């Protein structure tokens, strides 16, 4: 069987999260999106753990379900280590998460006030604790400039030490994809995850990135085998935004979002000449620094990475209506999802000619998307990029300003 899974979201108890991030709403929206499996997120937080135990019951070993909905759950959390590096953890059961919480809560001052606890432990120590409860761990959004492994280290080994051998996956984050990350030799054996890191449950956030996985049946051990690409279980497709849509794709000012070439940012000592804000190194420049190869080398187990745009954003693009909550966008979205069952079917699997019968304009964008023919204005510095119907000069992303303007 093949399932579509999003392993990284946050509950309403995480900073910046929507109050709608509770399990019945997440399950309802995930079902419309077409996700078969969603990570609970925040499983070390005592209130969220209580909500999980109240709402979920075991469906199959390590996989949970909620009344009325087809989408299943796996127990997950994100943690921050003592160098402010984020890691994603997948638990084999609710009790495994409770067990880890018991062992590490004394190293955290905010485990009950935030969904993503800061731990006064280094990454290598965290892996020891995670192994003790038979959970899996890997770096979250690995290339982003604030809270990720490669903002702090130049190699996986520097971060995880001898425990590197237990790391089996890496989350690419919204600003990177397989074609970028497979230029880095030390990542060849790892499974790449594409997850949404959603802070709200609506289908343009939840599952905006996900993984299609081939397994025998839906249980934790099968997911674990797929991550280790063992016994024919594997990830068969990564799906996500074009990296240019990510908030940290290009090097840019974190206050006014002007974009800079890497050499210029270095010359300016990472201070924006326009607003004095801090310039943050983009994921693309960071990957260029880390890469040994000019072109990606894909290992045998690496699936294709497919770029998508959330359906509401496609409708926004063709209508020019910017508010994704607007009634007209919702009506067109409902029209398509009612016909094809889920948003993922519309975006990836449904026949273009059948989509054309329902909505010609949207079908045309989906067709271009599937053939890699959509242009983007790249994000950077914390501002999302976006698709555009305009012609933009690809090499300069349409918006990069020359440094000479400031001299
Ligand atoms: Zn994070
Ligand atoms: Zn600035």
JSON list of N, CA and C in Angstrom, two decimals, residues 3 7 37 61-63 74 90-92 134-137 166 168-169 191 193 213-215 217-231 233-235:
[
{"chain": "A", "resi": 3, "resn": "UNK", "atom": "N", "xyz": [0.90, 5.29, 1.26]},
{"chain": "A", "resi": 3, "resn": "UNK", "atom": "CA", "xyz": [0.21, 6.27, 2.10]},
{"chain": "A", "resi": 3, "resn": "UNK", "atom": "C", "xyz": [0.88, 7.63, 1.95]},
{"chain": "A", "resi": 7, "resn": "UNK", "atom": "N", "xyz": [4.71, 14.36, 8.79]},
{"chain": "A", "resi": 7, "resn": "UNK", "atom": "CA", "xyz": [5.18, 13.99, 10.13]},
{"chain": "A", "resi": 7, "resn": "UNK", "atom": "C", "xyz": [5.42, 15.18, 11.06]},
{"chain": "A", "resi": 37, "resn": "UNK", "atom": "N", "xyz": [-1.80, 9.86, 7.06]},
{"chain": "A", "resi": 37, "resn": "UNK", "atom": "CA", "xyz": [-1.11, 9.81, 8.34]},
{"chain": "A", "resi": 37, "resn": "UNK", "atom": "C", "xyz": [-0.55, 11.19, 8.66]},
{"chain": "A", "resi": 61, "resn": "UNK", "atom": "N", "xyz": [-0.41, -1.19, 15.72]},
{"chain": "A", "resi": 61, "resn": "UNK", "atom": "CA", "xyz": [0.77, -0.97, 16.55]},
{"chain": "A", "resi": 61, "resn": "UNK", "atom": "C", "xyz": [1.47, 0.38, 16.28]},
{"chain": "A", "resi": 62, "resn": "UNK", "atom": "N", "xyz": [1.35, 1.30, 17.23]},
{"chain": "A", "resi": 62, "resn": "UNK", "atom": "CA", "xyz": [2.02, 2.60, 17.12]},
{"chain": "A", "resi": 62, "resn": "UNK", "atom": "C", "xyz": [1.30, 3.62, 16.26]},
{"chain": "A", "resi": 63, "resn": "UNK", "atom": "N", "xyz": [0.13, 3.26, 15.74]},
{"chain": "A", "resi": 63, "resn": "UNK", "atom": "CA", "xyz": [-0.65, 4.18, 14.89]},
{"chain": "A", "resi": 63, "resn": "UNK", "atom": "C", "xyz": [-2.02, 4.37, 15.55]},
{"chain": "A", "resi": 74, "resn": "UNK", "atom": "N", "xyz": [0.43, 9.48, 14.07]},
{"chain": "A", "resi": 74, "resn": "UNK", "atom": "CA", "xyz": [1.64, 8.91, 14.66]},
{"chain": "A", "resi": 74, "resn": "UNK", "atom": "C", "xyz": [2.13, 9.94, 15.67]},
{"chain": "A", "resi": 90, "resn": "UNK", "atom": "N", "xyz": [10.02, 10.74, 16.21]},
{"chain": "A", "resi": 90, "resn": "UNK", "atom": "CA", "xyz": [8.85, 9.89, 15.92]},
{"chain": "A", "resi": 90, "resn": "UNK", "atom": "C", "xyz": [8.82, 8.78, 16.97]},
{"chain": "A", "resi": 91, "resn": "UNK", "atom": "N", "xyz": [7.70, 8.67, 17.70]},
{"chain": "A", "resi": 91, "resn": "UNK", "atom": "CA", "xyz": [7.60, 7.69, 18.79]},
{"chain": "A", "resi": 91, "resn": "UNK", "atom": "C", "xyz": [6.84, 6.45, 18.35]},
{"chain": "A", "resi": 92, "resn": "UNK", "atom": "N", "xyz": [7.21, 5.28, 18.90]},
{"chain": "A", "resi": 92, "resn": "UNK", "atom": "CA", "xyz": [6.50, 4.05, 18.57]},
{"chain": "A", "resi": 92, "resn": "UNK", "atom": "C", "xyz": [5.18, 3.90, 19.33]},
{"chain": "A", "resi": 134, "resn": "UNK", "atom": "N", "xyz": [13.12, 3.83, 22.17]},
{"chain": "A", "resi": 134, "resn": "UNK", "atom": "CA", "xyz": [12.88, 3.22, 20.84]},
{"chain": "A", "resi": 134, "resn": "UNK", "atom": "C", "xyz": [12.22, 4.15, 19.83]},
{"chain": "A", "resi": 135, "resn": "UNK", "atom": "N", "xyz": [12.53, 5.44, 19.97]},
{"chain": "A", "resi": 135, "resn": "UNK", "atom": "CA", "xyz": [11.98, 6.40, 19.00]},
{"chain": "A", "resi": 135, "resn": "UNK", "atom": "C", "xyz": [13.05, 6.72, 17.94]},
{"chain": "A", "resi": 136, "resn": "UNK", "atom": "N", "xyz": [12.62, 7.43, 16.88]},
{"chain": "A", "resi": 136, "resn": "UNK", "atom": "CA", "xyz": [13.52, 7.82, 15.80]},
{"chain": "A", "resi": 136, "resn": "UNK", "atom": "C", "xyz": [13.71, 9.33, 15.84]},
{"chain": "A", "resi": 137, "resn": "UNK", "atom": "N", "xyz": [14.90, 9.78, 15.44]},
{"chain": "A", "resi": 137, "resn": "UNK", "atom": "CA", "xyz": [15.18, 11.22, 15.48]},
{"chain": "A", "resi": 137, "resn": "UNK", "atom": "C", "xyz": [16.03, 11.63, 14.28]},
{"chain": "A", "resi": 166, "resn": "UNK", "atom": "N", "xyz": [22.85, 6.51, 14.28]},
{"chain": "A", "resi": 166, "resn": "UNK", "atom": "CA", "xyz": [21.43, 6.27, 14.55]},
{"chain": "A", "resi": 166, "resn": "UNK", "atom": "C", "xyz": [20.50, 7.23, 13.81]},
{"chain": "A", "resi": 168, "resn": "UNK", "atom": "N", "xyz": [18.65, 8.42, 10.69]},
{"chain": "A", "resi": 168, "resn": "UNK", "atom": "CA", "xyz": [18.25, 7.77, 9.44]},
{"chain": "A", "resi": 168, "resn": "UNK", "atom": "C", "xyz": [17.48, 8.69, 8.50]},
{"chain": "A", "resi": 169, "resn": "UNK", "atom": "N", "xyz": [17.09, 9.87, 9.00]},
{"chain": "A", "resi": 169, "resn": "UNK", "atom": "CA", "xyz": [16.36, 10.78, 8.11]},
{"chain": "A", "resi": 169, "resn": "UNK", "atom": "C", "xyz": [16.76, 12.23, 8.38]},
{"chain": "A", "resi": 191, "resn": "UNK", "atom": "N", "xyz": [17.12, 9.16, 4.45]},
{"chain": "A", "resi": 191, "resn": "UNK", "atom": "CA", "xyz": [15.85, 9.41, 3.80]},
{"chain": "A", "resi": 191, "resn": "UNK", "atom": "C", "xyz": [15.51, 10.88, 3.97]},
{"chain": "A", "resi": 193, "resn": "UNK", "atom": "N", "xyz": [12.83, 13.75, 4.30]},
{"chain": "A", "resi": 193, "resn": "UNK", "atom": "CA", "xyz": [11.42, 13.96, 4.59]},
{"chain": "A", "resi": 193, "resn": "UNK", "atom": "C", "xyz": [11.00, 15.35, 4.13]},
{"chain": "A", "resi": 213, "resn": "UNK", "atom": "N", "xyz": [4.68, 6.99, 0.85]},
{"chain": "A", "resi": 213, "resn": "UNK", "atom": "CA", "xyz": [5.49, 5.91, 1.39]},
{"chain": "A", "resi": 213, "resn": "UNK", "atom": "C", "xyz": [4.89, 4.57, 1.02]},
{"chain": "A", "resi": 214, "resn": "UNK", "atom": "N", "xyz": [5.74, 3.64, 0.60]},
{"chain": "A", "resi": 214, "resn": "UNK", "atom": "CA", "xyz": [5.27, 2.30, 0.25]},
{"chain": "A", "resi": 214, "resn": "UNK", "atom": "C", "xyz": [5.57, 1.33, 1.40]},
{"chain": "A", "resi": 215, "resn": "UNK", "atom": "N", "xyz": [4.50, 0.77, 2.00]},
{"chain": "A", "resi": 215, "resn": "UNK", "atom": "CA", "xyz": [4.64, -0.14, 3.14]},
{"chain": "A", "resi": 215, "resn": "UNK", "atom": "C", "xyz": [3.65, -1.31, 2.99]},
{"chain": "A", "resi": 217, "resn": "UNK", "atom": "N", "xyz": [1.66, -2.70, 5.72]},
{"chain": "A", "resi": 217, "resn": "UNK", "atom": "CA", "xyz": [0.45, -2.18, 6.36]},
{"chain": "A", "resi": 217, "resn": "UNK", "atom": "C", "xyz": [0.82, -1.04, 7.30]},
{"chain": "A", "resi": 218, "resn": "UNK", "atom": "N", "xyz": [-0.19, -0.32, 7.76]},
{"chain": "A", "resi": 218, "resn": "UNK", "atom": "CA", "xyz": [0.09, 0.92, 8.47]},
{"chain": "A", "resi": 218, "resn": "UNK", "atom": "C", "xyz": [0.36, 0.65, 9.94]},
{"chain": "A", "resi": 219, "resn": "UNK", "atom": "N", "xyz": [1.66, 0.54, 10.29]},
{"chain": "A", "resi": 219, "resn": "UNK", "atom": "CA", "xyz": [2.05, 0.48, 11.70]},
{"chain": "A", "resi": 219, "resn": "UNK", "atom": "C", "xyz": [3.43, 1.09, 11.86]},
{"chain": "A", "resi": 220, "resn": "UNK", "atom": "N", "xyz": [3.81, 1.37, 13.10]},
{"chain": "A", "resi": 220, "resn": "UNK", "atom": "CA", "xyz": [5.05, 2.11, 13.32]},
{"chain": "A", "resi": 220, "resn": "UNK", "atom": "C", "xyz": [6.27, 1.40, 12.72]},
{"chain": "A", "resi": 221, "resn": "UNK", "atom": "N", "xyz": [6.36, 0.09, 12.91]},
{"chain": "A", "resi": 221, "resn": "UNK", "atom": "CA", "xyz": [7.53, -0.64, 12.41]},
{"chain": "A", "resi": 221, "resn": "UNK", "atom": "C", "xyz": [7.70, -0.54, 10.90]},
{"chain": "A", "resi": 222, "resn": "UNK", "atom": "N", "xyz": [6.58, -0.47, 10.21]},
{"chain": "A", "resi": 222, "resn": "UNK", "atom": "CA", "xyz": [6.63, -0.34, 8.75]},
{"chain": "A", "resi": 222, "resn": "UNK", "atom": "C", "xyz": [7.14, 1.05, 8.35]},
{"chain": "A", "resi": 223, "resn": "UNK", "atom": "N", "xyz": [6.69, 2.07, 9.07]},
{"chain": "A", "resi": 223, "resn": "UNK", "atom": "CA", "xyz": [7.17, 3.44, 8.81]},
{"chain": "A", "resi": 223, "resn": "UNK", "atom": "C", "xyz": [8.68, 3.49, 9.08]},
{"chain": "A", "resi": 224, "resn": "UNK", "atom": "N", "xyz": [9.08, 2.86, 10.18]},
{"chain": "A", "resi": 224, "resn": "UNK", "atom": "CA", "xyz": [10.49, 2.81, 10.54]},
{"chain": "A", "resi": 224, "resn": "UNK", "atom": "C", "xyz": [11.31, 2.10, 9.46]},
{"chain": "A", "resi": 225, "resn": "UNK", "atom": "N", "xyz": [10.81, 0.99, 8.94]},
{"chain": "A", "resi": 225, "resn": "UNK", "atom": "CA", "xyz": [11.51, 0.28, 7.85]},
{"chain": "A", "resi": 225, "resn": "UNK", "atom": "C", "xyz": [11.61, 1.14, 6.60]},
{"chain": "A", "resi": 226, "resn": "UNK", "atom": "N", "xyz": [10.54, 1.87, 6.30]},
{"chain": "A", "resi": 226, "resn": "UNK", "atom": "CA", "xyz": [10.56, 2.74, 5.11]},
{"chain": "A", "resi": 226, "resn": "UNK", "atom": "C", "xyz": [11.62, 3.82, 5.26]},
{"chain": "A", "resi": 227, "resn": "UNK", "atom": "N", "xyz": [11.73, 4.39, 6.47]},
{"chain": "A", "resi": 227, "resn": "UNK", "atom": "CA", "xyz": [12.74, 5.42, 6.71]},
{"chain": "A", "resi": 227, "resn": "UNK", "atom": "C", "xyz": [14.14, 4.84, 6.53]},
{"chain": "A", "resi": 228, "resn": "UNK", "atom": "N", "xyz": [14.30, 3.57, 6.92]},
{"chain": "A", "resi": 228, "resn": "UNK", "atom": "CA", "xyz": [15.61, 2.92, 6.77]},
{"chain": "A", "resi": 228, "resn": "UNK", "atom": "C", "xyz": [15.76, 2.25, 5.40]},
{"chain": "A", "resi": 229, "resn": "UNK", "atom": "N", "xyz": [14.81, 2.44, 4.51]},
{"chain": "A", "resi": 229, "resn": "UNK", "atom": "CA", "xyz": [14.68, 1.75, 3.22]},
{"chain": "A", "resi": 229, "resn": "UNK", "atom": "C", "xyz": [15.12, 0.29, 3.31]},
{"chain": "A", "resi": 230, "resn": "UNK", "atom": "N", "xyz": [14.42, -0.43, 4.19]},
{"chain": "A", "resi": 230, "resn": "UNK", "atom": "CA", "xyz": [14.66, -1.86, 4.40]},
{"chain": "A", "resi": 230, "resn": "UNK", "atom": "C", "xyz": [13.52, -2.69, 3.83]},
{"chain": "A", "resi": 231, "resn": "UNK", "atom": "N", "xyz": [13.84, -3.90, 3.40]},
{"chain": "A", "resi": 231, "resn": "UNK", "atom": "CA", "xyz": [12.84, -4.91, 3.01]},
{"chain": "A", "resi": 231, "resn": "UNK", "atom": "C", "xyz": [11.81, -4.41, 2.00]},
{"chain": "A", "resi": 233, "resn": "UNK", "atom": "N", "xyz": [10.45, -1.62, 1.81]},
{"chain": "A", "resi": 233, "resn": "UNK", "atom": "CA", "xyz": [9.66, -0.47, 2.26]},
{"chain": "A", "resi": 233, "resn": "UNK", "atom": "C", "xyz": [10.45, 0.78, 1.95]},
{"chain": "A", "resi": 234, "resn": "UNK", "atom": "N", "xyz": [9.81, 1.79, 1.40]},
{"chain": "A", "resi": 234, "resn": "UNK", "atom": "CA", "xyz": [10.55, 3.01, 1.13]},
{"chain": "A", "resi": 234, "resn": "UNK", "atom": "C", "xyz": [9.67, 4.22, 0.86]},
{"chain": "A", "resi": 235, "resn": "UNK", "atom": "N", "xyz": [10.30, 5.38, 0.89]},
{"chain": "A", "resi": 235, "resn": "UNK", "atom": "CA", "xyz": [9.63, 6.60, 0.45]},
{"chain": "A", "resi": 235, "resn": "UNK", "atom": "C", "xyz": [9.63, 6.57, -1.08]}
]
